[in-house]
Amino acid sequence: MPGPPRLIELPNGTPVWLITRYNDVQQVLTDPRFERSPVHAPDTPPIVDSPSLLDSRDSIGRQDGDAHLRLRRAVGRAFTPRAVEHMRPWVAEVVDRLLDDLVAQGPPADLVTDYALPLPCRVIHRLLAVDHVPTERLLHWAEHAFAGATAAPEDGDHARCELTDFATTLITERRSAPGDDLVSSVVQATDCEGGIPEAALVNLIATMIVGGHDTTMTMLSNSLLYLLTEQPAAWHRLGSDEQAAAVLTERLLHLIPLGDREERPGHVLAAAADVPLGGVTVRAGDFVTTDHVAANRDPAAFPGNPHDHGNLFTPLPKPSLAFGAGRHYCLGTWLARSELQLALHRLAGRLPALRLTITADDIGWRYGTVTRSPLHLPAAW
Protein backbone atom coordinates (compact mmCIF):
# COMPACT_ATOMS: atom_id res chain seq x y z
CA MET A 1 0.00 0.00 0.00
CA PRO A 2 1.21 3.55 -0.67
CA GLY A 3 2.40 5.51 2.33
CA PRO A 4 4.70 8.33 3.42
CA PRO A 5 8.24 8.51 2.02
CA ARG A 6 10.54 6.06 3.78
CA LEU A 7 14.21 5.24 3.63
CA ILE A 8 15.20 1.88 2.14
CA GLU A 9 18.41 0.46 0.71
CA LEU A 10 19.10 -0.45 -2.89
CA PRO A 11 20.72 -3.86 -3.52
CA ASN A 12 24.18 -2.24 -3.33
CA GLY A 13 23.41 -0.71 0.07
CA THR A 14 22.78 2.86 -1.12
CA PRO A 15 20.10 4.59 1.01
CA VAL A 16 17.21 5.97 -1.01
CA TRP A 17 13.83 7.52 -0.28
CA LEU A 18 11.02 5.27 -1.58
CA ILE A 19 8.10 7.38 -2.85
CA THR A 20 4.77 5.53 -3.25
CA ARG A 21 1.82 7.95 -2.89
CA TYR A 22 0.31 9.39 -6.08
CA ASN A 23 0.76 13.08 -5.24
CA ASP A 24 4.29 12.51 -3.94
CA VAL A 25 5.33 10.54 -7.03
CA GLN A 26 3.84 13.20 -9.30
CA GLN A 27 5.78 15.87 -7.41
CA VAL A 28 9.06 14.02 -7.88
CA LEU A 29 8.40 13.54 -11.60
CA THR A 30 7.50 17.17 -12.23
CA ASP A 31 9.84 19.04 -9.85
CA PRO A 32 13.09 20.03 -11.64
CA ARG A 33 14.93 19.90 -8.32
CA PHE A 34 14.92 16.12 -8.67
CA GLU A 35 17.54 15.30 -11.30
CA ARG A 36 18.57 12.14 -13.12
CA SER A 37 21.90 12.96 -14.69
CA PRO A 38 23.92 13.28 -11.43
CA VAL A 39 23.03 9.68 -10.58
CA HIS A 40 24.62 8.54 -13.84
CA ALA A 41 27.57 10.92 -14.14
CA PRO A 42 30.74 9.27 -15.56
CA ASP A 43 32.60 9.61 -12.25
CA THR A 44 29.72 8.21 -10.16
CA PRO A 45 29.58 4.50 -9.20
CA PRO A 46 26.48 2.83 -10.66
CA ILE A 47 23.46 3.00 -8.34
CA VAL A 48 21.51 0.29 -10.21
CA ASP A 49 23.49 -2.50 -11.84
CA SER A 50 21.44 -3.08 -14.98
CA PRO A 51 22.54 -3.68 -18.58
CA SER A 52 19.29 -2.26 -20.00
CA LEU A 53 19.52 0.42 -22.69
CA LEU A 54 17.16 2.43 -20.52
CA ASP A 55 19.76 2.58 -17.76
CA SER A 56 22.60 3.71 -20.00
CA ARG A 57 24.15 7.11 -19.23
CA ASP A 58 23.33 8.01 -22.86
CA SER A 59 19.61 7.25 -22.53
CA ILE A 60 17.16 10.11 -22.99
CA GLY A 61 15.60 9.08 -19.68
CA ARG A 62 18.87 9.85 -17.90
CA GLN A 63 19.26 13.41 -19.19
CA ASP A 64 18.19 16.67 -17.56
CA GLY A 65 17.75 20.27 -18.64
CA ASP A 66 18.86 21.35 -22.12
CA ALA A 67 20.42 17.95 -22.97
CA HIS A 68 17.07 16.25 -22.38
CA LEU A 69 15.07 18.98 -24.10
CA ARG A 70 17.18 18.81 -27.26
CA LEU A 71 16.63 15.06 -27.57
CA ARG A 72 12.89 15.36 -26.95
CA ARG A 73 12.56 18.10 -29.56
CA ALA A 74 14.34 15.91 -32.11
CA VAL A 75 11.87 13.05 -31.77
CA GLY A 76 8.82 14.48 -30.04
CA ARG A 77 6.91 15.76 -33.10
CA ALA A 78 6.71 12.25 -34.53
CA PHE A 79 4.74 11.01 -31.50
CA THR A 80 2.30 13.82 -30.77
CA PRO A 81 -1.40 12.85 -30.55
CA ARG A 82 -1.98 14.49 -33.95
CA ALA A 83 0.92 12.61 -35.58
CA VAL A 84 -0.27 9.30 -34.13
CA GLU A 85 -3.80 10.00 -35.36
CA HIS A 86 -2.37 10.19 -38.91
CA MET A 87 -0.77 6.76 -38.35
CA ARG A 88 -3.99 5.20 -37.06
CA PRO A 89 -5.42 4.07 -40.45
CA TRP A 90 -2.35 2.05 -41.38
CA VAL A 91 -2.04 0.65 -37.85
CA ALA A 92 -5.65 -0.50 -38.27
CA GLU A 93 -4.64 -2.13 -41.57
CA VAL A 94 -1.92 -4.09 -39.80
CA VAL A 95 -4.43 -5.22 -37.16
CA ASP A 96 -7.01 -6.29 -39.76
CA ARG A 97 -4.48 -8.28 -41.79
CA LEU A 98 -3.37 -10.14 -38.69
CA LEU A 99 -6.99 -10.87 -37.83
CA ASP A 100 -7.63 -12.12 -41.37
CA ASP A 101 -4.69 -14.49 -41.00
CA LEU A 102 -5.87 -15.60 -37.57
CA VAL A 103 -9.39 -16.39 -38.81
CA ALA A 104 -8.12 -18.10 -41.97
CA GLN A 105 -5.78 -20.26 -39.94
CA GLY A 106 -8.59 -21.19 -37.56
CA PRO A 107 -8.29 -22.37 -33.99
CA PRO A 108 -6.25 -23.24 -32.07
CA ALA A 109 -4.04 -20.18 -32.14
CA ASP A 110 -1.43 -18.55 -29.93
CA LEU A 111 -2.47 -14.97 -29.17
CA VAL A 112 1.13 -14.03 -28.40
CA THR A 113 3.01 -15.42 -31.39
CA ASP A 114 0.13 -14.97 -33.85
CA TYR A 115 -1.09 -11.53 -32.76
CA ALA A 116 0.42 -9.62 -29.84
CA LEU A 117 4.00 -10.07 -31.01
CA PRO A 118 3.77 -9.51 -34.80
CA LEU A 119 1.47 -6.46 -34.52
CA PRO A 120 3.96 -3.97 -32.99
CA CYS A 121 6.83 -5.54 -34.94
CA ARG A 122 5.07 -4.75 -38.23
CA VAL A 123 4.22 -1.26 -37.05
CA ILE A 124 7.80 -0.47 -36.04
CA HIS A 125 9.12 -2.02 -39.28
CA ARG A 126 7.01 0.42 -41.26
CA LEU A 127 7.57 3.42 -38.98
CA LEU A 128 11.37 3.10 -39.03
CA ALA A 129 11.65 1.55 -42.52
CA VAL A 130 13.61 -1.46 -41.28
CA ASP A 131 11.66 -4.13 -43.17
CA HIS A 132 14.90 -5.95 -43.93
CA VAL A 133 15.40 -6.84 -40.25
CA PRO A 134 13.87 -10.25 -39.41
CA THR A 135 11.41 -10.23 -36.51
CA GLU A 136 13.48 -12.91 -34.77
CA ARG A 137 16.46 -10.55 -34.77
CA LEU A 138 14.41 -7.72 -33.28
CA LEU A 139 13.18 -10.02 -30.52
CA HIS A 140 16.70 -11.23 -29.78
CA TRP A 141 17.93 -7.65 -29.49
CA ALA A 142 14.99 -6.63 -27.29
CA GLU A 143 15.52 -9.54 -24.92
CA HIS A 144 19.07 -8.40 -24.20
CA ALA A 145 18.64 -4.65 -24.70
CA PHE A 146 16.08 -4.60 -21.88
CA ALA A 147 17.72 -7.22 -19.70
CA GLY A 148 16.97 -6.82 -16.01
CA ALA A 149 19.31 -6.49 -13.08
CA THR A 150 19.39 -10.27 -12.52
CA ALA A 151 20.51 -11.08 -16.07
CA ALA A 152 24.06 -12.32 -16.61
CA PRO A 153 25.80 -9.39 -18.39
CA GLU A 154 27.95 -11.60 -20.59
CA ASP A 155 24.86 -13.24 -22.13
CA GLY A 156 23.72 -10.00 -23.71
CA ASP A 157 26.95 -8.14 -24.42
CA HIS A 158 27.17 -9.42 -28.00
CA ALA A 159 23.49 -8.69 -28.75
CA ARG A 160 23.70 -5.16 -27.35
CA CYS A 161 26.87 -4.46 -29.34
CA GLU A 162 25.19 -5.82 -32.46
CA LEU A 163 22.14 -3.59 -31.92
CA THR A 164 24.33 -0.54 -31.30
CA ASP A 165 26.33 -1.25 -34.45
CA PHE A 166 23.11 -1.63 -36.44
CA ALA A 167 21.73 1.66 -35.11
CA THR A 168 25.01 3.43 -35.88
CA THR A 169 25.02 2.13 -39.46
CA LEU A 170 21.33 3.02 -39.89
CA ILE A 171 21.99 6.60 -38.77
CA THR A 172 24.87 6.93 -41.25
CA GLU A 173 22.72 5.57 -44.10
CA ARG A 174 19.76 7.86 -43.36
CA ARG A 175 22.05 10.90 -43.08
CA SER A 176 23.38 10.31 -46.57
CA ALA A 177 20.08 9.16 -48.10
CA PRO A 178 17.12 10.27 -45.96
CA GLY A 179 13.71 8.80 -46.59
CA ASP A 180 10.13 9.22 -45.42
CA ASP A 181 10.64 7.41 -42.13
CA LEU A 182 11.08 8.20 -38.46
CA VAL A 183 14.82 7.45 -38.31
CA SER A 184 15.50 9.93 -41.12
CA SER A 185 13.28 12.51 -39.44
CA VAL A 186 15.01 12.12 -36.06
CA VAL A 187 18.50 12.22 -37.59
CA GLN A 188 17.71 15.39 -39.56
CA ALA A 189 16.08 17.04 -36.53
CA THR A 190 19.05 16.08 -34.35
CA ASP A 191 21.57 17.53 -36.79
CA CYS A 192 19.54 20.75 -37.09
CA GLU A 193 19.13 21.00 -33.33
CA GLY A 194 22.85 20.65 -32.67
CA GLY A 195 24.53 19.89 -29.37
CA ILE A 196 23.32 16.28 -29.22
CA PRO A 197 26.13 13.74 -28.64
CA GLU A 198 26.26 10.96 -31.21
CA ALA A 199 26.17 8.35 -28.43
CA ALA A 200 22.85 9.76 -27.20
CA LEU A 201 21.42 9.63 -30.74
CA VAL A 202 22.57 6.03 -31.20
CA ASN A 203 20.99 5.02 -27.89
CA LEU A 204 17.75 6.79 -28.87
CA ILE A 205 17.50 5.03 -32.25
CA ALA A 206 18.46 1.65 -30.75
CA THR A 207 15.80 2.07 -28.07
CA MET A 208 13.19 2.96 -30.70
CA ILE A 209 14.09 -0.12 -32.77
CA VAL A 210 13.42 -2.55 -29.94
CA GLY A 211 11.30 -0.53 -27.52
CA GLY A 212 8.71 0.28 -30.15
CA HIS A 213 7.39 -3.26 -30.07
CA ASP A 214 8.34 -4.52 -26.61
CA THR A 215 6.01 -2.21 -24.69
CA THR A 216 2.97 -2.84 -26.89
CA MET A 217 3.53 -6.59 -27.09
CA THR A 218 3.82 -6.77 -23.32
CA MET A 219 0.73 -4.66 -22.63
CA LEU A 220 -1.38 -6.45 -25.24
CA SER A 221 -0.44 -9.93 -23.99
CA ASN A 222 -1.04 -9.01 -20.35
CA SER A 223 -4.34 -7.31 -21.20
CA LEU A 224 -5.61 -10.32 -23.13
CA LEU A 225 -4.75 -12.62 -20.24
CA TYR A 226 -6.51 -10.36 -17.75
CA LEU A 227 -9.64 -9.83 -19.83
CA LEU A 228 -10.11 -13.44 -20.92
CA THR A 229 -9.53 -14.93 -17.46
CA GLU A 230 -10.87 -12.28 -15.06
CA GLN A 231 -13.18 -10.00 -17.05
CA PRO A 232 -15.03 -12.05 -19.69
CA ALA A 233 -18.07 -9.75 -19.52
CA ALA A 234 -15.87 -6.79 -20.44
CA TRP A 235 -14.72 -8.66 -23.55
CA HIS A 236 -18.14 -8.43 -25.21
CA ARG A 237 -18.57 -4.71 -24.56
CA LEU A 238 -15.01 -4.09 -25.72
CA GLY A 239 -15.78 -5.46 -29.17
CA SER A 240 -19.07 -3.63 -29.70
CA ASP A 241 -18.30 -0.13 -28.44
CA GLU A 242 -15.22 1.74 -29.70
CA GLN A 243 -15.60 4.59 -27.21
CA ALA A 244 -15.83 2.12 -24.35
CA ALA A 245 -12.74 0.40 -25.76
CA ALA A 246 -10.82 3.69 -25.51
CA VAL A 247 -11.76 4.11 -21.83
CA LEU A 248 -10.96 0.46 -21.09
CA THR A 249 -7.56 0.84 -22.73
CA GLU A 250 -6.70 3.67 -20.33
CA ARG A 251 -7.84 1.55 -17.42
CA LEU A 252 -5.74 -1.42 -18.53
CA LEU A 253 -2.63 0.73 -18.97
CA HIS A 254 -3.23 2.07 -15.47
CA LEU A 255 -4.12 -1.26 -13.88
CA ILE A 256 -1.64 -3.76 -15.30
CA PRO A 257 2.04 -3.20 -14.51
CA LEU A 258 4.26 -3.12 -17.56
CA GLY A 259 7.49 -4.06 -15.84
CA ASP A 260 8.92 -6.35 -13.23
CA ARG A 261 9.87 -4.27 -10.18
CA GLU A 262 12.38 -6.90 -9.08
CA GLU A 263 14.19 -6.67 -12.40
CA ARG A 264 14.18 -2.90 -12.60
CA PRO A 265 13.14 -0.69 -9.71
CA GLY A 266 11.91 2.81 -10.44
CA HIS A 267 14.22 5.53 -11.69
CA VAL A 268 16.65 6.80 -9.08
CA LEU A 269 16.88 10.60 -8.91
CA ALA A 270 19.03 12.96 -6.86
CA ALA A 271 17.75 16.02 -5.01
CA ALA A 272 19.56 19.17 -6.13
CA ALA A 273 18.26 21.10 -3.11
CA ASP A 274 16.35 20.51 0.13
CA VAL A 275 12.78 19.58 -0.91
CA PRO A 276 9.72 19.14 1.37
CA LEU A 277 8.05 15.95 0.17
CA GLY A 278 5.12 14.09 1.70
CA GLY A 279 5.81 15.23 5.24
CA VAL A 280 9.59 14.76 5.21
CA THR A 281 12.47 16.88 3.97
CA VAL A 282 14.61 15.28 1.29
CA ARG A 283 18.04 16.84 1.66
CA ALA A 284 20.22 18.01 -1.22
CA GLY A 285 22.20 15.02 -2.48
CA ASP A 286 19.68 12.45 -1.21
CA PHE A 287 18.46 9.80 -3.65
CA VAL A 288 14.76 9.08 -4.29
CA THR A 289 13.02 6.36 -6.28
CA THR A 290 9.35 6.21 -7.27
CA ASP A 291 6.96 3.25 -7.31
CA HIS A 292 4.44 3.98 -10.06
CA VAL A 293 2.51 0.76 -9.44
CA ALA A 294 1.85 1.66 -5.80
CA ALA A 295 0.99 5.24 -6.79
CA ASN A 296 -1.55 3.98 -9.32
CA ARG A 297 -3.18 1.97 -6.50
CA ASP A 298 -3.37 4.95 -4.13
CA PRO A 299 -6.98 5.00 -2.86
CA ALA A 300 -6.68 8.73 -2.17
CA ALA A 301 -6.25 9.30 -5.91
CA PHE A 302 -8.19 6.34 -7.32
CA PRO A 303 -11.04 5.35 -4.94
CA GLY A 304 -13.01 2.14 -5.34
CA ASN A 305 -12.08 -1.30 -6.59
CA PRO A 306 -10.31 -0.91 -9.96
CA HIS A 307 -11.29 -4.47 -10.92
CA ASP A 308 -15.04 -3.79 -10.66
CA HIS A 309 -16.62 -4.20 -14.08
CA GLY A 310 -18.26 -0.77 -13.90
CA ASN A 311 -14.98 0.96 -13.09
CA LEU A 312 -13.30 -0.57 -16.14
CA PHE A 313 -15.48 1.58 -18.39
CA THR A 314 -15.36 4.73 -16.25
CA PRO A 315 -12.72 7.37 -17.08
CA LEU A 316 -9.89 7.63 -14.57
CA PRO A 317 -10.33 10.48 -12.06
CA LYS A 318 -6.66 11.45 -12.45
CA PRO A 319 -4.00 10.84 -15.11
CA SER A 320 -2.33 7.47 -14.79
CA LEU A 321 1.37 7.33 -13.97
CA ALA A 322 1.84 4.21 -16.11
CA PHE A 323 3.97 6.17 -18.60
CA GLY A 324 5.39 8.64 -16.11
CA ALA A 325 4.63 12.36 -15.86
CA GLY A 326 6.22 15.71 -16.47
CA ARG A 327 9.20 16.34 -18.70
CA HIS A 328 10.17 12.65 -18.88
CA TYR A 329 6.72 11.43 -19.92
CA CYS A 330 7.18 8.46 -22.26
CA LEU A 331 7.51 9.60 -25.89
CA GLY A 332 5.76 6.56 -27.39
CA THR A 333 2.70 6.72 -25.14
CA TRP A 334 0.18 7.82 -27.78
CA LEU A 335 1.30 5.23 -30.32
CA ALA A 336 1.18 2.47 -27.70
CA ARG A 337 -2.34 3.58 -26.71
CA SER A 338 -3.52 3.57 -30.30
CA GLU A 339 -2.09 0.13 -31.06
CA LEU A 340 -3.52 -1.38 -27.88
CA GLN A 341 -6.96 0.12 -28.36
CA LEU A 342 -7.25 -0.97 -32.00
CA ALA A 343 -5.86 -4.44 -31.29
CA LEU A 344 -8.25 -5.14 -28.41
CA HIS A 345 -11.38 -3.57 -29.94
CA ARG A 346 -11.05 -5.26 -33.32
CA LEU A 347 -10.04 -8.64 -31.92
CA ALA A 348 -13.01 -8.67 -29.53
CA GLY A 349 -15.34 -7.53 -32.33
CA ARG A 350 -14.09 -10.18 -34.75
CA LEU A 351 -13.87 -13.04 -32.23
CA PRO A 352 -16.48 -12.44 -29.50
CA ALA A 353 -16.31 -16.10 -28.41
CA LEU A 354 -12.51 -16.03 -27.94
CA ARG A 355 -11.32 -18.04 -24.94
CA LEU A 356 -8.05 -19.35 -23.58
CA THR A 357 -7.58 -23.11 -23.67
CA ILE A 358 -5.44 -23.17 -20.51
CA THR A 359 -5.93 -21.65 -17.08
CA ALA A 360 -4.04 -18.65 -15.75
CA ASP A 361 -2.15 -20.98 -13.41
CA ASP A 362 -0.68 -22.82 -16.41
CA ILE A 363 0.74 -19.70 -18.07
CA GLY A 364 4.50 -19.60 -18.61
CA TRP A 365 6.09 -16.19 -18.09
CA ARG A 366 8.88 -14.27 -19.78
CA TYR A 367 11.42 -13.34 -17.13
CA GLY A 368 14.83 -11.69 -17.06
CA THR A 369 13.89 -8.43 -18.77
CA VAL A 370 12.47 -5.17 -17.44
CA THR A 371 9.04 -6.11 -18.85
CA ARG A 372 7.02 -9.21 -17.99
CA SER A 373 4.36 -10.98 -20.07
CA PRO A 374 3.06 -14.47 -20.99
CA LEU A 375 5.19 -16.56 -23.32
CA HIS A 376 2.11 -18.12 -24.94
CA LEU A 377 -1.66 -17.66 -24.82
CA PRO A 378 -3.24 -20.69 -26.56
CA ALA A 379 -6.82 -19.85 -27.52
CA ALA A 380 -9.85 -21.02 -29.47
CA TRP A 381 -13.23 -19.57 -30.53
XYZ file of C-alpha atoms in Angstrom:
381
model
C 0.000 0.000 0.000
C 1.213 3.551 -0.673
C 2.397 5.513 2.330
C 4.698 8.327 3.418
C 8.240 8.515 2.021
C 10.538 6.062 3.781
C 14.208 5.238 3.627
C 15.198 1.878 2.140
C 18.411 0.458 0.713
C 19.102 -0.450 -2.890
C 20.717 -3.856 -3.519
C 24.176 -2.239 -3.333
C 23.407 -0.713 0.067
C 22.782 2.859 -1.124
C 20.100 4.587 1.010
C 17.207 5.973 -1.013
C 13.829 7.519 -0.277
C 11.021 5.271 -1.583
C 8.096 7.382 -2.846
C 4.774 5.533 -3.250
C 1.822 7.952 -2.886
C 0.306 9.394 -6.075
C 0.763 13.078 -5.236
C 4.294 12.507 -3.942
C 5.327 10.545 -7.030
C 3.845 13.199 -9.299
C 5.780 15.874 -7.410
C 9.062 14.023 -7.877
C 8.402 13.536 -11.596
C 7.499 17.173 -12.232
C 9.840 19.036 -9.846
C 13.087 20.034 -11.643
C 14.932 19.903 -8.321
C 14.915 16.118 -8.673
C 17.542 15.305 -11.300
C 18.566 12.140 -13.125
C 21.900 12.956 -14.693
C 23.920 13.283 -11.429
C 23.027 9.683 -10.582
C 24.622 8.536 -13.843
C 27.571 10.917 -14.142
C 30.740 9.269 -15.557
C 32.603 9.608 -12.246
C 29.715 8.212 -10.164
C 29.585 4.500 -9.196
C 26.478 2.827 -10.664
C 23.460 2.997 -8.342
C 21.508 0.289 -10.210
C 23.489 -2.503 -11.838
C 21.437 -3.085 -14.975
C 22.535 -3.681 -18.575
C 19.294 -2.261 -20.005
C 19.517 0.420 -22.686
C 17.156 2.429 -20.519
C 19.758 2.580 -17.757
C 22.600 3.711 -19.997
C 24.145 7.106 -19.231
C 23.333 8.007 -22.865
C 19.609 7.247 -22.525
C 17.155 10.115 -22.987
C 15.599 9.076 -19.677
C 18.874 9.849 -17.896
C 19.257 13.406 -19.194
C 18.192 16.670 -17.565
C 17.751 20.275 -18.645
C 18.860 21.345 -22.119
C 20.420 17.950 -22.968
C 17.071 16.254 -22.380
C 15.067 18.978 -24.096
C 17.181 18.807 -27.263
C 16.628 15.058 -27.569
C 12.886 15.358 -26.954
C 12.557 18.099 -29.562
C 14.337 15.908 -32.107
C 11.872 13.045 -31.768
C 8.818 14.477 -30.041
C 6.914 15.761 -33.097
C 6.706 12.250 -34.526
C 4.736 11.008 -31.502
C 2.297 13.824 -30.766
C -1.405 12.847 -30.554
C -1.976 14.486 -33.954
C 0.920 12.609 -35.578
C -0.266 9.303 -34.130
C -3.801 9.995 -35.362
C -2.375 10.189 -38.908
C -0.771 6.758 -38.351
C -3.987 5.202 -37.064
C -5.424 4.071 -40.454
C -2.346 2.046 -41.385
C -2.042 0.649 -37.846
C -5.652 -0.503 -38.271
C -4.644 -2.128 -41.574
C -1.920 -4.089 -39.799
C -4.434 -5.220 -37.162
C -7.012 -6.287 -39.761
C -4.483 -8.277 -41.786
C -3.366 -10.144 -38.694
C -6.990 -10.869 -37.829
C -7.627 -12.122 -41.371
C -4.691 -14.492 -41.002
C -5.870 -15.598 -37.567
C -9.386 -16.395 -38.811
C -8.124 -18.097 -41.973
C -5.775 -20.261 -39.935
C -8.586 -21.188 -37.562
C -8.288 -22.367 -33.991
C -6.254 -23.245 -32.066
C -4.042 -20.180 -32.141
C -1.426 -18.553 -29.930
C -2.475 -14.975 -29.171
C 1.127 -14.035 -28.402
C 3.015 -15.420 -31.389
C 0.130 -14.967 -33.854
C -1.095 -11.533 -32.761
C 0.417 -9.616 -29.839
C 3.996 -10.071 -31.013
C 3.769 -9.510 -34.802
C 1.471 -6.460 -34.518
C 3.957 -3.970 -32.991
C 6.835 -5.535 -34.938
C 5.075 -4.755 -38.226
C 4.224 -1.257 -37.046
C 7.800 -0.474 -36.043
C 9.123 -2.018 -39.277
C 7.006 0.420 -41.258
C 7.575 3.415 -38.980
C 11.368 3.098 -39.026
C 11.650 1.546 -42.521
C 13.611 -1.463 -41.282
C 11.657 -4.129 -43.166
C 14.901 -5.951 -43.931
C 15.405 -6.843 -40.249
C 13.868 -10.248 -39.413
C 11.412 -10.233 -36.513
C 13.482 -12.907 -34.769
C 16.461 -10.553 -34.765
C 14.407 -7.722 -33.275
C 13.177 -10.024 -30.519
C 16.700 -11.232 -29.776
C 17.934 -7.653 -29.491
C 14.993 -6.634 -27.287
C 15.524 -9.541 -24.916
C 19.069 -8.404 -24.196
C 18.636 -4.648 -24.705
C 16.080 -4.600 -21.883
C 17.724 -7.220 -19.699
C 16.966 -6.817 -16.015
C 19.314 -6.489 -13.083
C 19.393 -10.266 -12.518
C 20.510 -11.082 -16.067
C 24.064 -12.319 -16.608
C 25.796 -9.389 -18.390
C 27.952 -11.600 -20.593
C 24.859 -13.245 -22.127
C 23.719 -9.999 -23.708
C 26.952 -8.142 -24.420
C 27.166 -9.417 -28.001
C 23.493 -8.689 -28.746
C 23.701 -5.161 -27.354
C 26.869 -4.462 -29.343
C 25.192 -5.819 -32.460
C 22.136 -3.593 -31.917
C 24.334 -0.541 -31.296
C 26.332 -1.245 -34.451
C 23.113 -1.634 -36.437
C 21.727 1.663 -35.107
C 25.014 3.430 -35.882
C 25.015 2.130 -39.461
C 21.335 3.023 -39.887
C 21.986 6.605 -38.774
C 24.874 6.927 -41.249
C 22.719 5.569 -44.096
C 19.763 7.865 -43.356
C 22.048 10.903 -43.085
C 23.385 10.307 -46.571
C 20.079 9.157 -48.101
C 17.121 10.267 -45.964
C 13.707 8.801 -46.588
C 10.129 9.222 -45.417
C 10.635 7.409 -42.133
C 11.082 8.195 -38.459
C 14.819 7.447 -38.313
C 15.502 9.928 -41.121
C 13.284 12.506 -39.443
C 15.012 12.125 -36.060
C 18.503 12.223 -37.592
C 17.712 15.389 -39.561
C 16.085 17.039 -36.529
C 19.055 16.082 -34.350
C 21.568 17.533 -36.790
C 19.537 20.747 -37.091
C 19.135 20.998 -33.327
C 22.854 20.654 -32.667
C 24.527 19.887 -29.368
C 23.321 16.279 -29.217
C 26.127 13.736 -28.637
C 26.259 10.961 -31.207
C 26.175 8.345 -28.433
C 22.855 9.755 -27.198
C 21.415 9.632 -30.738
C 22.571 6.032 -31.200
C 20.988 5.021 -27.890
C 17.749 6.787 -28.872
C 17.499 5.034 -32.251
C 18.458 1.653 -30.755
C 15.797 2.068 -28.069
C 13.190 2.962 -30.700
C 14.092 -0.116 -32.767
C 13.423 -2.550 -29.941
C 11.300 -0.530 -27.517
C 8.711 0.277 -30.148
C 7.395 -3.264 -30.066
C 8.344 -4.521 -26.608
C 6.005 -2.207 -24.691
C 2.974 -2.843 -26.895
C 3.526 -6.594 -27.095
C 3.820 -6.770 -23.320
C 0.732 -4.663 -22.635
C -1.383 -6.448 -25.241
C -0.441 -9.928 -23.994
C -1.042 -9.007 -20.353
C -4.343 -7.311 -21.202
C -5.608 -10.324 -23.127
C -4.745 -12.621 -20.240
C -6.514 -10.358 -17.745
C -9.639 -9.830 -19.827
C -10.109 -13.445 -20.917
C -9.532 -14.928 -17.461
C -10.871 -12.279 -15.062
C -13.177 -9.998 -17.054
C -15.025 -12.054 -19.688
C -18.071 -9.754 -19.516
C -15.875 -6.794 -20.443
C -14.716 -8.661 -23.554
C -18.139 -8.426 -25.211
C -18.570 -4.710 -24.557
C -15.013 -4.091 -25.719
C -15.783 -5.456 -29.171
C -19.065 -3.633 -29.699
C -18.297 -0.127 -28.437
C -15.221 1.739 -29.704
C -15.600 4.591 -27.211
C -15.828 2.121 -24.353
C -12.739 0.404 -25.760
C -10.823 3.693 -25.508
C -11.762 4.106 -21.831
C -10.960 0.464 -21.087
C -7.558 0.840 -22.734
C -6.697 3.672 -20.334
C -7.845 1.548 -17.416
C -5.744 -1.421 -18.531
C -2.634 0.725 -18.974
C -3.233 2.067 -15.466
C -4.115 -1.256 -13.876
C -1.641 -3.764 -15.300
C 2.045 -3.205 -14.505
C 4.262 -3.119 -17.556
C 7.488 -4.056 -15.844
C 8.925 -6.346 -13.230
C 9.870 -4.273 -10.178
C 12.378 -6.901 -9.076
C 14.193 -6.674 -12.399
C 14.179 -2.899 -12.597
C 13.140 -0.687 -9.707
C 11.907 2.811 -10.438
C 14.220 5.530 -11.690
C 16.647 6.802 -9.079
C 16.884 10.600 -8.906
C 19.025 12.957 -6.860
C 17.748 16.019 -5.013
C 19.562 19.172 -6.129
C 18.256 21.102 -3.105
C 16.351 20.507 0.129
C 12.781 19.577 -0.907
C 9.724 19.140 1.371
C 8.049 15.951 0.173
C 5.124 14.089 1.699
C 5.807 15.229 5.244
C 9.593 14.756 5.208
C 12.466 16.883 3.968
C 14.612 15.282 1.287
C 18.041 16.840 1.657
C 20.220 18.008 -1.215
C 22.195 15.023 -2.478
C 19.681 12.451 -1.215
C 18.455 9.804 -3.647
C 14.763 9.084 -4.291
C 13.020 6.356 -6.281
C 9.350 6.213 -7.271
C 6.963 3.251 -7.307
C 4.438 3.979 -10.057
C 2.509 0.758 -9.439
C 1.854 1.657 -5.800
C 0.990 5.244 -6.793
C -1.551 3.976 -9.322
C -3.184 1.975 -6.501
C -3.369 4.951 -4.133
C -6.977 5.002 -2.858
C -6.682 8.731 -2.167
C -6.250 9.303 -5.907
C -8.193 6.335 -7.321
C -11.038 5.349 -4.945
C -13.009 2.139 -5.340
C -12.084 -1.303 -6.587
C -10.306 -0.913 -9.962
C -11.292 -4.469 -10.917
C -15.042 -3.787 -10.662
C -16.617 -4.197 -14.076
C -18.260 -0.774 -13.899
C -14.978 0.956 -13.092
C -13.300 -0.570 -16.141
C -15.483 1.578 -18.394
C -15.360 4.732 -16.254
C -12.721 7.372 -17.081
C -9.891 7.632 -14.566
C -10.327 10.480 -12.060
C -6.655 11.453 -12.446
C -4.002 10.842 -15.109
C -2.331 7.467 -14.785
C 1.373 7.330 -13.972
C 1.845 4.210 -16.114
C 3.970 6.172 -18.599
C 5.386 8.643 -16.113
C 4.635 12.359 -15.864
C 6.224 15.713 -16.469
C 9.203 16.343 -18.702
C 10.169 12.645 -18.880
C 6.717 11.427 -19.922
C 7.185 8.456 -22.264
C 7.509 9.601 -25.887
C 5.763 6.560 -27.392
C 2.702 6.719 -25.141
C 0.180 7.817 -27.775
C 1.302 5.229 -30.318
C 1.180 2.465 -27.699
C -2.341 3.579 -26.706
C -3.519 3.570 -30.303
C -2.085 0.128 -31.058
C -3.522 -1.381 -27.877
C -6.962 0.121 -28.361
C -7.247 -0.972 -32.002
C -5.864 -4.439 -31.294
C -8.250 -5.135 -28.413
C -11.377 -3.569 -29.942
C -11.045 -5.259 -33.316
C -10.040 -8.643 -31.923
C -13.014 -8.670 -29.530
C -15.341 -7.534 -32.333
C -14.088 -10.184 -34.749
C -13.867 -13.042 -32.235
C -16.482 -12.436 -29.500
C -16.306 -16.096 -28.408
C -12.513 -16.033 -27.944
C -11.322 -18.036 -24.942
C -8.049 -19.353 -23.583
C -7.579 -23.109 -23.674
C -5.438 -23.172 -20.513
C -5.930 -21.650 -17.079
C -4.042 -18.651 -15.749
C -2.149 -20.980 -13.405
C -0.679 -22.815 -16.408
C 0.738 -19.701 -18.074
C 4.503 -19.604 -18.614
C 6.088 -16.190 -18.088
C 8.880 -14.275 -19.784
C 11.419 -13.344 -17.132
C 14.830 -11.690 -17.060
C 13.890 -8.429 -18.775
C 12.471 -5.167 -17.438
C 9.037 -6.113 -18.848
C 7.017 -9.209 -17.987
C 4.357 -10.984 -20.067
C 3.064 -14.473 -20.987
C 5.186 -16.558 -23.324
C 2.111 -18.116 -24.939
C -1.656 -17.658 -24.820
C -3.243 -20.693 -26.558
C -6.823 -19.853 -27.523
C -9.852 -21.024 -29.470
C -13.226 -19.569 -30.531
